[in-house]
Each structure stands twice: as C-alpha cells, then as structure tokens.
mmCIF file with all atom_site columns, C-alpha atoms in Angstrom:
data_model
loop_
_atom_site.group_PDB
_atom_site.id
_atom_site.type_symbol
_atom_site.label_atom_id
_atom_site.label_alt_id
_atom_site.label_comp_id
_atom_site.label_asym_id
_atom_site.label_entity_id
_atom_site.label_seq_id
_atom_site.pdbx_PDB_ins_code
_atom_site.Cartn_x
_atom_site.Cartn_y
_atom_site.Cartn_z
_atom_site.occupancy
_atom_site.B_iso_or_equiv
_atom_site.pdbx_formal_charge
_atom_site.auth_seq_id
_atom_site.auth_comp_id
_atom_site.auth_asym_id
_atom_site.auth_atom_id
_atom_site.pdbx_PDB_model_num
ATOM 1   C CA . MET A 1 1   ? -40.773 9.180   -8.716  1.00 46.00 ? 1   MET A CA 1
ATOM 2   C CA . THR A 1 2   ? -37.339 11.028  -8.715  1.00 59.00 ? 2   THR A CA 1
ATOM 3   C CA . LEU A 1 3   ? -34.363 9.108   -9.700  1.00 62.00 ? 3   LEU A CA 1
ATOM 4   C CA . GLY A 1 4   ? -33.165 8.549   -6.375  1.00 65.00 ? 4   GLY A CA 1
ATOM 5   C CA . ASP A 1 5   ? -35.986 6.604   -5.585  1.00 80.00 ? 5   ASP A CA 1
ATOM 6   C CA . ARG A 1 6   ? -35.967 3.874   -8.403  1.00 87.00 ? 6   ARG A CA 1
ATOM 7   C CA . PRO A 1 7   ? -33.838 1.020   -8.068  1.00 92.00 ? 7   PRO A CA 1
ATOM 8   C CA . MET A 1 8   ? -30.873 0.989   -10.206 1.00 92.00 ? 8   MET A CA 1
ATOM 9   C CA . LEU A 1 9   ? -27.894 -1.465  -11.266 1.00 94.00 ? 9   LEU A CA 1
ATOM 10  C CA . LEU A 1 10  ? -24.348 -0.229  -10.946 1.00 93.00 ? 10  LEU A CA 1
ATOM 11  C CA . ARG A 1 11  ? -22.925 0.204   -14.371 1.00 92.00 ? 11  ARG A CA 1
ATOM 12  C CA . ALA A 1 12  ? -20.686 -2.610  -15.551 1.00 90.00 ? 12  ALA A CA 1
ATOM 13  C CA . ASN A 1 13  ? -18.203 -0.447  -16.681 1.00 91.00 ? 13  ASN A CA 1
ATOM 14  C CA . VAL A 1 14  ? -17.777 1.095   -13.143 1.00 92.00 ? 14  VAL A CA 1
ATOM 15  C CA . VAL A 1 15  ? -14.399 0.427   -11.843 1.00 90.00 ? 15  VAL A CA 1
ATOM 16  C CA . MET A 1 16  ? -14.084 0.140   -7.822  1.00 92.00 ? 16  MET A CA 1
ATOM 17  C CA . GLU A 1 17  ? -10.547 0.710   -7.078  1.00 92.00 ? 17  GLU A CA 1
ATOM 18  C CA . PRO A 1 18  ? -9.449  0.059   -3.518  1.00 95.00 ? 18  PRO A CA 1
ATOM 19  C CA . LEU A 1 19  ? -6.523  2.016   -2.293  1.00 96.00 ? 19  LEU A CA 1
ATOM 20  C CA . VAL A 1 20  ? -3.949  2.315   0.529   1.00 97.00 ? 20  VAL A CA 1
ATOM 21  C CA . ASP A 1 21  ? -2.213  5.487   1.096   1.00 96.00 ? 21  ASP A CA 1
ATOM 22  C CA . SER A 1 22  ? -3.679  6.366   -2.683  1.00 95.00 ? 22  SER A CA 1
ATOM 23  C CA . TRP A 1 23  ? -1.633  3.319   -4.004  1.00 96.00 ? 23  TRP A CA 1
ATOM 24  C CA . TYR A 1 24  ? -3.619  0.333   -5.258  1.00 95.00 ? 24  TYR A CA 1
ATOM 25  C CA . ALA A 1 25  ? -4.263  -2.140  -2.596  1.00 96.00 ? 25  ALA A CA 1
ATOM 26  C CA . TRP A 1 26  ? -2.661  -5.219  -3.513  1.00 95.00 ? 26  TRP A CA 1
ATOM 27  C CA . PRO A 1 27  ? -2.222  -7.831  -0.608  1.00 95.00 ? 27  PRO A CA 1
ATOM 28  C CA . GLN A 1 28  ? 0.926   -6.702  0.691   1.00 96.00 ? 28  GLN A CA 1
ATOM 29  C CA . LEU A 1 29  ? -0.349  -3.386  1.670   1.00 97.00 ? 29  LEU A CA 1
ATOM 30  C CA . ILE A 1 30  ? -2.786  -4.877  4.083   1.00 96.00 ? 30  ILE A CA 1
ATOM 31  C CA . SER A 1 31  ? -0.668  -6.949  6.197   1.00 96.00 ? 31  SER A CA 1
ATOM 32  C CA . PRO A 1 32  ? 0.885   -4.182  8.621   1.00 97.00 ? 32  PRO A CA 1
ATOM 33  C CA . ALA A 1 33  ? 4.584   -5.589  8.194   1.00 97.00 ? 33  ALA A CA 1
ATOM 34  C CA . THR A 1 34  ? 4.811   -5.875  4.045   1.00 97.00 ? 34  THR A CA 1
ATOM 35  C CA . ALA A 1 35  ? 2.654   -2.391  4.351   1.00 98.00 ? 35  ALA A CA 1
ATOM 36  C CA . ALA A 1 36  ? 5.741   -1.012  6.027   1.00 98.00 ? 36  ALA A CA 1
ATOM 37  C CA . ARG A 1 37  ? 8.590   -2.601  3.889   1.00 98.00 ? 37  ARG A CA 1
ATOM 38  C CA . ASN A 1 38  ? 6.666   -1.216  0.734   1.00 97.00 ? 38  ASN A CA 1
ATOM 39  C CA . VAL A 1 39  ? 5.567   2.379   2.086   1.00 98.00 ? 39  VAL A CA 1
ATOM 40  C CA . ALA A 1 40  ? 9.425   2.476   3.262   1.00 98.00 ? 40  ALA A CA 1
ATOM 41  C CA . LYS A 1 41  ? 11.392  0.754   0.966   1.00 97.00 ? 41  LYS A CA 1
ATOM 42  C CA . LYS A 1 42  ? 9.272   1.365   -2.406  1.00 97.00 ? 42  LYS A CA 1
ATOM 43  C CA . HIS A 1 43  ? 6.671   3.882   -2.418  1.00 98.00 ? 43  HIS A CA 1
ATOM 44  C CA . LEU A 1 44  ? 8.587   6.635   -0.549  1.00 98.00 ? 44  LEU A CA 1
ATOM 45  C CA . PRO A 1 45  ? 11.646  6.312   -2.818  1.00 98.00 ? 45  PRO A CA 1
ATOM 46  C CA . ILE A 1 46  ? 9.934   6.022   -6.065  1.00 98.00 ? 46  ILE A CA 1
ATOM 47  C CA . MET A 1 47  ? 7.758   9.333   -5.037  1.00 98.00 ? 47  MET A CA 1
ATOM 48  C CA . ARG A 1 48  ? 11.347  11.111  -3.899  1.00 98.00 ? 48  ARG A CA 1
ATOM 49  C CA . SER A 1 49  ? 12.631  9.953   -7.330  1.00 98.00 ? 49  SER A CA 1
ATOM 50  C CA . TYR A 1 50  ? 10.011  11.243  -9.296  1.00 98.00 ? 50  TYR A CA 1
ATOM 51  C CA . VAL A 1 51  ? 10.163  14.513  -7.615  1.00 98.00 ? 51  VAL A CA 1
ATOM 52  C CA . GLN A 1 52  ? 13.821  14.969  -8.027  1.00 97.00 ? 52  GLN A CA 1
ATOM 53  C CA . ALA A 1 53  ? 13.727  13.415  -11.570 1.00 97.00 ? 53  ALA A CA 1
ATOM 54  C CA . ARG A 1 54  ? 10.551  13.916  -13.167 1.00 97.00 ? 54  ARG A CA 1
ATOM 55  C CA . ALA A 1 55  ? 11.832  13.402  -16.709 1.00 97.00 ? 55  ALA A CA 1
ATOM 56  C CA . VAL A 1 56  ? 13.615  10.178  -16.226 1.00 97.00 ? 56  VAL A CA 1
ATOM 57  C CA . HIS A 1 57  ? 10.036  8.695   -14.712 1.00 96.00 ? 57  HIS A CA 1
ATOM 58  C CA . VAL A 1 58  ? 8.439   9.898   -18.266 1.00 95.00 ? 58  VAL A CA 1
ATOM 59  C CA . ALA A 1 59  ? 11.481  8.744   -20.345 1.00 96.00 ? 59  ALA A CA 1
ATOM 60  C CA . ALA A 1 60  ? 11.328  5.148   -18.836 1.00 95.00 ? 60  ALA A CA 1
ATOM 61  C CA . CYS A 1 61  ? 7.673   4.733   -19.117 1.00 93.00 ? 61  CYS A CA 1
ATOM 62  C CA . GLN A 1 62  ? 7.810   5.490   -22.982 1.00 93.00 ? 62  GLN A CA 1
ATOM 63  C CA . ASN A 1 63  ? 10.020  2.312   -23.210 1.00 94.00 ? 63  ASN A CA 1
ATOM 64  C CA . PRO A 1 64  ? 8.398   -0.724  -23.214 1.00 90.00 ? 64  PRO A CA 1
ATOM 65  C CA . LYS A 1 65  ? 11.376  -2.733  -22.020 1.00 92.00 ? 65  LYS A CA 1
ATOM 66  C CA . MET A 1 66  ? 11.097  -0.483  -18.888 1.00 92.00 ? 66  MET A CA 1
ATOM 67  C CA . LYS A 1 67  ? 7.389   -1.636  -17.863 1.00 87.00 ? 67  LYS A CA 1
ATOM 68  C CA . GLY A 1 68  ? 6.687   -2.569  -14.618 1.00 89.00 ? 68  GLY A CA 1
ATOM 69  C CA . GLY A 1 69  ? 9.738   -1.100  -13.490 1.00 94.00 ? 69  GLY A CA 1
ATOM 70  C CA . PRO A 1 70  ? 9.802   1.959   -10.264 1.00 95.00 ? 70  PRO A CA 1
ATOM 71  C CA . PHE A 1 71  ? 8.724   4.441   -12.548 1.00 96.00 ? 71  PHE A CA 1
ATOM 72  C CA . ILE A 1 72  ? 5.562   6.815   -12.101 1.00 96.00 ? 72  ILE A CA 1
ATOM 73  C CA . ASP A 1 73  ? 3.599   6.988   -15.034 1.00 93.00 ? 73  ASP A CA 1
ATOM 74  C CA . TYR A 1 74  ? 1.800   10.005  -15.699 1.00 90.00 ? 74  TYR A CA 1
ATOM 75  C CA . PRO A 1 75  ? 2.429   11.661  -19.176 1.00 87.00 ? 75  PRO A CA 1
ATOM 76  C CA . ASP A 1 76  ? 1.584   15.468  -17.564 1.00 91.00 ? 76  ASP A CA 1
ATOM 77  C CA . ASP A 1 77  ? 3.711   17.415  -14.636 1.00 94.00 ? 77  ASP A CA 1
ATOM 78  C CA . ARG A 1 78  ? 2.189   15.931  -11.325 1.00 94.00 ? 78  ARG A CA 1
ATOM 79  C CA . THR A 1 79  ? 5.216   16.910  -9.190  1.00 96.00 ? 79  THR A CA 1
ATOM 80  C CA . GLN A 1 80  ? 3.565   19.087  -7.036  1.00 95.00 ? 80  GLN A CA 1
ATOM 81  C CA . GLU A 1 81  ? 0.701   16.504  -6.483  1.00 95.00 ? 81  GLU A CA 1
ATOM 82  C CA . VAL A 1 82  ? 3.458   13.689  -5.731  1.00 96.00 ? 82  VAL A CA 1
ATOM 83  C CA . LYS A 1 83  ? 5.593   15.944  -3.360  1.00 97.00 ? 83  LYS A CA 1
ATOM 84  C CA . ALA A 1 84  ? 2.351   16.376  -1.394  1.00 96.00 ? 84  ALA A CA 1
ATOM 85  C CA . LEU A 1 85  ? 1.714   12.519  -1.409  1.00 97.00 ? 85  LEU A CA 1
ATOM 86  C CA . LEU A 1 86  ? 5.039   12.172  -0.339  1.00 98.00 ? 86  LEU A CA 1
ATOM 87  C CA . LEU A 1 87  ? 4.825   14.665  3.022   1.00 98.00 ? 87  LEU A CA 1
ATOM 88  C CA . GLN A 1 88  ? 1.441   13.123  3.814   1.00 96.00 ? 88  GLN A CA 1
ATOM 89  C CA . THR A 1 89  ? 2.492   9.421   3.849   1.00 97.00 ? 89  THR A CA 1
ATOM 90  C CA . SER A 1 90  ? 5.855   10.584  5.823   1.00 97.00 ? 90  SER A CA 1
ATOM 91  C CA . GLU A 1 91  ? 3.949   12.510  8.523   1.00 97.00 ? 91  GLU A CA 1
ATOM 92  C CA . SER A 1 92  ? 0.553   9.831   8.682   1.00 96.00 ? 92  SER A CA 1
ATOM 93  C CA . ARG A 1 93  ? 2.590   6.750   8.460   1.00 97.00 ? 93  ARG A CA 1
ATOM 94  C CA . ALA A 1 94  ? 5.428   7.380   11.053  1.00 97.00 ? 94  ALA A CA 1
ATOM 95  C CA . GLU A 1 95  ? 4.479   4.465   12.914  1.00 97.00 ? 95  GLU A CA 1
ATOM 96  C CA . LEU A 1 96  ? 4.590   2.202   9.946   1.00 97.00 ? 96  LEU A CA 1
ATOM 97  C CA . LEU A 1 97  ? 7.899   3.674   8.903   1.00 98.00 ? 97  LEU A CA 1
ATOM 98  C CA . ALA A 1 98  ? 8.856   3.092   12.455  1.00 98.00 ? 98  ALA A CA 1
ATOM 99  C CA . LEU A 1 99  ? 8.126   -0.484  12.215  1.00 98.00 ? 99  LEU A CA 1
ATOM 100 C CA . SER A 1 100 ? 10.036  -0.875  8.722   1.00 98.00 ? 100 SER A CA 1
ATOM 101 C CA . GLN A 1 101 ? 12.810  0.993   10.911  1.00 98.00 ? 101 GLN A CA 1
ATOM 102 C CA . ALA A 1 102 ? 12.758  -1.945  13.675  1.00 98.00 ? 102 ALA A CA 1
ATOM 103 C CA . ILE A 1 103 ? 12.679  -4.787  11.017  1.00 98.00 ? 103 ILE A CA 1
ATOM 104 C CA . ASP A 1 104 ? 16.032  -3.651  9.856   1.00 98.00 ? 104 ASP A CA 1
ATOM 105 C CA . GLU A 1 105 ? 17.459  -3.209  12.852  1.00 98.00 ? 105 GLU A CA 1
ATOM 106 C CA . LEU A 1 106 ? 16.267  -6.793  14.081  1.00 98.00 ? 106 LEU A CA 1
ATOM 107 C CA . ASN A 1 107 ? 17.798  -8.328  10.581  1.00 97.00 ? 107 ASN A CA 1
ATOM 108 C CA . GLN A 1 108 ? 21.166  -6.507  11.718  1.00 97.00 ? 108 GLN A CA 1
ATOM 109 C CA . LEU A 1 109 ? 21.164  -7.636  14.992  1.00 97.00 ? 109 LEU A CA 1
ATOM 110 C CA . LEU A 1 110 ? 20.380  -11.382 13.964  1.00 96.00 ? 110 LEU A CA 1
ATOM 111 C CA . ALA A 1 111 ? 22.842  -11.280 11.394  1.00 95.00 ? 111 ALA A CA 1
ATOM 112 C CA . ALA A 1 112 ? 25.613  -10.601 14.014  1.00 94.00 ? 112 ALA A CA 1
ATOM 113 C CA . HIS A 1 113 ? 24.742  -13.430 16.257  1.00 93.00 ? 113 HIS A CA 1
ATOM 114 C CA . PRO A 1 114 ? 26.618  -16.620 15.810  1.00 92.00 ? 114 PRO A CA 1
ATOM 115 C CA . PRO A 1 115 ? 24.677  -19.508 13.710  1.00 90.00 ? 115 PRO A CA 1
ATOM 116 C CA . GLY A 1 116 ? 23.696  -22.366 16.100  1.00 88.00 ? 116 GLY A CA 1
ATOM 117 C CA . ALA A 1 117 ? 23.463  -19.884 19.666  1.00 90.00 ? 117 ALA A CA 1
ATOM 118 C CA . PRO A 1 118 ? 20.851  -19.344 21.761  1.00 91.00 ? 118 PRO A CA 1
ATOM 119 C CA . VAL A 1 119 ? 18.602  -16.701 20.585  1.00 92.00 ? 119 VAL A CA 1
ATOM 120 C CA . GLU A 1 120 ? 16.719  -16.083 23.751  1.00 93.00 ? 120 GLU A CA 1
ATOM 121 C CA . SER A 1 121 ? 19.439  -13.451 24.962  1.00 91.00 ? 121 SER A CA 1
ATOM 122 C CA . LEU A 1 122 ? 18.398  -11.452 22.098  1.00 95.00 ? 122 LEU A CA 1
ATOM 123 C CA . TYR A 1 123 ? 15.032  -10.693 23.477  1.00 96.00 ? 123 TYR A CA 1
ATOM 124 C CA . GLY A 1 124 ? 16.008  -7.564  25.332  1.00 95.00 ? 124 GLY A CA 1
ATOM 125 C CA . ARG A 1 125 ? 17.518  -6.203  22.392  1.00 96.00 ? 125 ARG A CA 1
ATOM 126 C CA . VAL A 1 126 ? 14.712  -6.583  19.817  1.00 97.00 ? 126 VAL A CA 1
ATOM 127 C CA . PRO A 1 127 ? 13.544  -2.748  18.805  1.00 97.00 ? 127 PRO A CA 1
ATOM 128 C CA . ASP A 1 128 ? 11.003  -1.274  21.015  1.00 97.00 ? 128 ASP A CA 1
ATOM 129 C CA . ALA A 1 129 ? 8.512   -1.126  18.035  1.00 97.00 ? 129 ALA A CA 1
ATOM 130 C CA . LEU A 1 130 ? 8.559   -5.153  17.471  1.00 97.00 ? 130 LEU A CA 1
ATOM 131 C CA . LYS A 1 131 ? 8.717   -6.064  21.281  1.00 96.00 ? 131 LYS A CA 1
ATOM 132 C CA . GLY A 1 132 ? 5.549   -8.171  21.624  1.00 96.00 ? 132 GLY A CA 1
ATOM 133 C CA . TYR A 1 133 ? 5.376   -8.756  17.998  1.00 98.00 ? 133 TYR A CA 1
ATOM 134 C CA . VAL A 1 134 ? 8.191   -11.331 17.275  1.00 97.00 ? 134 VAL A CA 1
ATOM 135 C CA . GLU A 1 135 ? 9.237   -14.755 17.871  1.00 97.00 ? 135 GLU A CA 1
ATOM 136 C CA . LEU A 1 136 ? 13.081  -15.486 17.803  1.00 96.00 ? 136 LEU A CA 1
ATOM 137 C CA . VAL A 1 137 ? 13.639  -18.812 15.955  1.00 94.00 ? 137 VAL A CA 1
ATOM 138 C CA . SER A 1 138 ? 16.524  -20.310 14.420  1.00 90.00 ? 138 SER A CA 1
ATOM 139 C CA . ASP A 1 139 ? 15.929  -21.755 10.817  1.00 88.00 ? 139 ASP A CA 1
ATOM 140 C CA . ALA A 1 140 ? 16.799  -25.091 9.218   1.00 85.00 ? 140 ALA A CA 1
ATOM 141 C CA . HIS A 1 141 ? 20.640  -24.102 8.634   1.00 86.00 ? 141 HIS A CA 1
ATOM 142 C CA . ASN A 1 142 ? 20.757  -22.777 12.424  1.00 88.00 ? 142 ASN A CA 1
ATOM 143 C CA . ARG A 1 143 ? 20.758  -19.570 11.489  1.00 91.00 ? 143 ARG A CA 1
ATOM 144 C CA . PRO A 1 144 ? 19.123  -16.988 13.855  1.00 94.00 ? 144 PRO A CA 1
ATOM 145 C CA . SER A 1 145 ? 15.646  -15.677 12.510  1.00 95.00 ? 145 SER A CA 1
ATOM 146 C CA . PHE A 1 146 ? 12.177  -14.298 13.545  1.00 96.00 ? 146 PHE A CA 1
ATOM 147 C CA . ARG A 1 147 ? 8.690   -14.700 12.924  1.00 96.00 ? 147 ARG A CA 1
ATOM 148 C CA . LEU A 1 148 ? 6.126   -12.152 13.533  1.00 97.00 ? 148 LEU A CA 1
ATOM 149 C CA . PHE A 1 149 ? 2.717   -12.258 15.298  1.00 97.00 ? 149 PHE A CA 1
ATOM 150 C CA . GLU A 1 150 ? 0.388   -11.103 12.045  1.00 96.00 ? 150 GLU A CA 1
ATOM 151 C CA . PRO A 1 151 ? -2.748  -11.317 14.241  1.00 97.00 ? 151 PRO A CA 1
ATOM 152 C CA . LEU A 1 152 ? -1.532  -9.000  17.064  1.00 98.00 ? 152 LEU A CA 1
ATOM 153 C CA . LEU A 1 153 ? -0.043  -6.724  14.478  1.00 98.00 ? 153 LEU A CA 1
ATOM 154 C CA . TYR A 1 154 ? -3.699  -6.269  12.891  1.00 97.00 ? 154 TYR A CA 1
ATOM 155 C CA . ARG A 1 155 ? -4.804  -5.357  16.477  1.00 97.00 ? 155 ARG A CA 1
ATOM 156 C CA . SER A 1 156 ? -2.033  -2.713  17.027  1.00 97.00 ? 156 SER A CA 1
ATOM 157 C CA . LYS A 1 157 ? -1.333  0.797   16.272  1.00 96.00 ? 157 LYS A CA 1
ATOM 158 C CA . TYR A 1 158 ? 0.610   -0.472  13.002  1.00 97.00 ? 158 TYR A CA 1
ATOM 159 C CA . TYR A 1 159 ? -2.862  -1.134  11.318  1.00 97.00 ? 159 TYR A CA 1
ATOM 160 C CA . ASP A 1 160 ? -4.744  2.121   10.296  1.00 96.00 ? 160 ASP A CA 1
ATOM 161 C CA . LYS A 1 161 ? -7.859  1.875   8.279   1.00 96.00 ? 161 LYS A CA 1
ATOM 162 C CA . ARG A 1 162 ? -8.192  5.206   7.954   1.00 95.00 ? 162 ARG A CA 1
ATOM 163 C CA . ALA A 1 163 ? -5.329  4.529   5.171   1.00 96.00 ? 163 ALA A CA 1
ATOM 164 C CA . GLN A 1 164 ? -8.088  2.684   2.957   1.00 97.00 ? 164 GLN A CA 1
ATOM 165 C CA . SER A 1 165 ? -10.004 4.202   0.574   1.00 96.00 ? 165 SER A CA 1
ATOM 166 C CA . VAL A 1 166 ? -11.886 3.512   -2.324  1.00 95.00 ? 166 VAL A CA 1
ATOM 167 C CA . SER A 1 167 ? -11.759 5.296   -5.993  1.00 92.00 ? 167 SER A CA 1
ATOM 168 C CA . LEU A 1 168 ? -14.786 4.786   -8.505  1.00 92.00 ? 168 LEU A CA 1
ATOM 169 C CA . TRP A 1 169 ? -14.111 5.591   -12.173 1.00 88.00 ? 169 TRP A CA 1
ATOM 170 C CA . LEU A 1 170 ? -15.909 4.524   -15.666 1.00 89.00 ? 170 LEU A CA 1
ATOM 171 C CA . THR A 1 171 ? -13.652 2.810   -18.015 1.00 86.00 ? 171 THR A CA 1
ATOM 172 C CA . HIS A 1 172 ? -14.086 2.539   -21.552 1.00 82.00 ? 172 HIS A CA 1
ATOM 173 C CA . HIS A 1 173 ? -10.724 0.666   -22.095 1.00 75.00 ? 173 HIS A CA 1
ATOM 174 C CA . HIS A 1 174 ? -8.492  -1.734  -20.095 1.00 70.00 ? 174 HIS A CA 1
ATOM 175 C CA . GLU A 1 175 ? -5.460  0.492   -20.236 1.00 71.00 ? 175 GLU A CA 1
ATOM 176 C CA . ARG A 1 176 ? -4.190  1.898   -16.947 1.00 71.00 ? 176 ARG A CA 1
ATOM 177 C CA . PRO A 1 177 ? -0.507  2.948   -15.547 1.00 73.00 ? 177 PRO A CA 1
ATOM 178 C CA . PHE A 1 178 ? 1.154   -0.086  -13.875 1.00 82.00 ? 178 PHE A CA 1
ATOM 179 C CA . VAL A 1 179 ? -0.880  -0.382  -10.633 1.00 85.00 ? 179 VAL A CA 1
ATOM 180 C CA . LEU A 1 180 ? 2.476   -1.299  -8.420  1.00 91.00 ? 180 LEU A CA 1
ATOM 181 C CA . SER A 1 181 ? 4.462   1.637   -9.206  1.00 94.00 ? 181 SER A CA 1
ATOM 182 C CA . THR A 1 182 ? 2.018   4.728   -10.025 1.00 94.00 ? 182 THR A CA 1
ATOM 183 C CA . PRO A 1 183 ? 0.038   6.168   -7.011  1.00 94.00 ? 183 PRO A CA 1
ATOM 184 C CA . ARG A 1 184 ? -3.644  7.117   -7.765  1.00 90.00 ? 184 ARG A CA 1
ATOM 185 C CA . LEU A 1 185 ? -3.635  10.714  -7.431  1.00 87.00 ? 185 LEU A CA 1
ATOM 186 C CA . PRO A 1 186 ? -6.900  12.852  -7.820  1.00 74.00 ? 186 PRO A CA 1
ATOM 187 C CA . ALA A 1 187 ? -8.254  13.199  -11.574 1.00 63.00 ? 187 ALA A CA 1
ATOM 188 C CA . LEU A 1 188 ? -6.452  10.343  -12.777 1.00 63.00 ? 188 LEU A CA 1
ATOM 189 C CA . HIS A 1 189 ? -9.649  9.479   -14.554 1.00 66.00 ? 189 HIS A CA 1
ATOM 190 C CA . PRO A 1 190 ? -12.012 12.084  -15.286 1.00 68.00 ? 190 PRO A CA 1
ATOM 191 C CA . GLY A 1 191 ? -15.200 12.229  -13.277 1.00 77.00 ? 191 GLY A CA 1
ATOM 192 C CA . SER A 1 192 ? -13.690 10.096  -10.980 1.00 84.00 ? 192 SER A CA 1
ATOM 193 C CA . LEU A 1 193 ? -14.665 9.737   -7.422  1.00 90.00 ? 193 LEU A CA 1
ATOM 194 C CA . HIS A 1 194 ? -12.725 9.171   -4.182  1.00 90.00 ? 194 HIS A CA 1
ATOM 195 C CA . LEU A 1 195 ? -14.698 7.369   -1.155  1.00 93.00 ? 195 LEU A CA 1
ATOM 196 C CA . PRO A 1 196 ? -12.906 7.647   2.112   1.00 94.00 ? 196 PRO A CA 1
ATOM 197 C CA . LEU A 1 197 ? -14.083 4.473   3.161   1.00 96.00 ? 197 LEU A CA 1
ATOM 198 C CA . SER A 1 198 ? -12.608 1.238   4.880   1.00 96.00 ? 198 SER A CA 1
ATOM 199 C CA . PHE A 1 199 ? -12.654 -2.131  2.951   1.00 96.00 ? 199 PHE A CA 1
ATOM 200 C CA . ASP A 1 200 ? -15.030 -3.743  5.754   1.00 96.00 ? 200 ASP A CA 1
ATOM 201 C CA . SER A 1 201 ? -17.073 -0.742  5.031   1.00 96.00 ? 201 SER A CA 1
ATOM 202 C CA . GLU A 1 202 ? -21.158 -2.123  4.620   1.00 96.00 ? 202 GLU A CA 1
ATOM 203 C CA . ALA A 1 203 ? -21.314 0.633   2.047   1.00 95.00 ? 203 ALA A CA 1
ATOM 204 C CA . LEU A 1 204 ? -19.023 -0.813  -0.269  1.00 95.00 ? 204 LEU A CA 1
ATOM 205 C CA . ASP A 1 205 ? -20.814 -4.171  -0.019  1.00 95.00 ? 205 ASP A CA 1
ATOM 206 C CA . ALA A 1 206 ? -24.046 -2.811  -0.596  1.00 95.00 ? 206 ALA A CA 1
ATOM 207 C CA . LEU A 1 207 ? -22.313 -0.935  -3.881  1.00 94.00 ? 207 LEU A CA 1
ATOM 208 C CA . GLY A 1 208 ? -21.021 -3.761  -5.080  1.00 93.00 ? 208 GLY A CA 1
ATOM 209 C CA . ARG A 1 209 ? -24.231 -6.362  -5.063  1.00 95.00 ? 209 ARG A CA 1
ATOM 210 C CA . MET A 1 210 ? -25.827 -3.319  -7.208  1.00 95.00 ? 210 MET A CA 1
ATOM 211 C CA . ARG A 1 211 ? -23.656 -4.758  -10.098 1.00 93.00 ? 211 ARG A CA 1
ATOM 212 C CA . PHE A 1 212 ? -26.101 -7.773  -9.685  1.00 94.00 ? 212 PHE A CA 1
ATOM 213 C CA . GLU A 1 213 ? -29.314 -6.567  -7.732  1.00 94.00 ? 213 GLU A CA 1
ATOM 214 C CA . PRO A 1 214 ? -30.946 -3.337  -8.042  1.00 94.00 ? 214 PRO A CA 1
ATOM 215 C CA . SER A 1 215 ? -30.996 -0.959  -5.284  1.00 91.00 ? 215 SER A CA 1
#
C-alpha cells in the first residue's frame, strides 16, 4: 500500500487561510461593494505607501503603539513582490475599482441634493457602474441616501470568484503579521501551499472534513 492509499487525517496545526486578492478574506472582502471600497481605499494605498517608503512601514511595525495601523509587516524587503501585487490588483480588479469610484460620485451627487427634495429625478444621473444596483431613498433626517441591492451585485461582474484562494501552512505558534494590513505574499510561511480555489470548492470541504474523518 502506498502512502496515497492510506486514509489520513489533516494535521491539527495546518492553517487554512482564505484569501481574496492575496489578502486575508475577512467578511468585507467578500461582498462586492465593501470589497470595492477596501481595495480602492485601503489595499492599493497601503501597497503604494510600502513601495514608496518601505522603511516607514518597518519602523512602524516595530512600534507596539502602531499595532494594527496601515503598515505592511515584513521584516525583509518585499518591495518587488508588493509592487507586482499592486500592478496585478490594479489591472485584474479594474471593474471593482470602477464600482468604488461610482460610489464616490453617487455620494457627491446626493450630498449636493437639497434635504427633503424628491430623489426620483436623480436616477438618470446615477453613475453607469451602479445603474440597476441602487435604490435612492431619504434617511430619517430627510437627507438623500441610497441602498445597494447586494444579491444583484453577487450576480454581477463585480463578484469574481477567481480572486479567491486558500493558503495552507503549518504553524508552531500563533504569531503572524496583522492580517488586515499585510498581504499574504508567497513564502510568507516556509513550505506554504497556495490553492487557487474559490471558497465554495468541494475540494476545500473535503480537506476540512479530514480534520475529523480520515480520507
């Protein structure tokens, strides 16, 4: 019998880290609208800042008072990899960036609209990227606002499961860079394995079950 024929359990210290665009997949990176805002307003600026002034990030990450700040936490120089990820994200997520820009434009449009005035006339001025995905409303203070039809966004071009992946690695402690400000670059952990699988992959379900059921 070969090793591959034996039922085996997944080791308890295997970390299965979900990623979106090589960043830790916290909930706001799943929904298209909040993902658009995070990519445009957080990920790209953090990566640009690192490429332009890596030393600032290194110094900030060594200061406990700056823990959780917008600084990429790599002690070694990863400038070229971050630069490559920056370029890749800007190109592959162009639609998502257009969605974020449209949200900015709609916010500006509504801010200039008189409180209490009907909002129906504004539908024709909704940015193209948002047409069909928003409802214009008035809030409790009669100020113009909007709400997004999230189910429609999940069925639109703005939801791209190809951005999803999973990183597998072994851990012997619980220390790791702050997940919300540090992209998960290759070789972050020695021997890590990157799986280009979406989160609804049956393969990931099977792998997860192997923590409890040999397979």
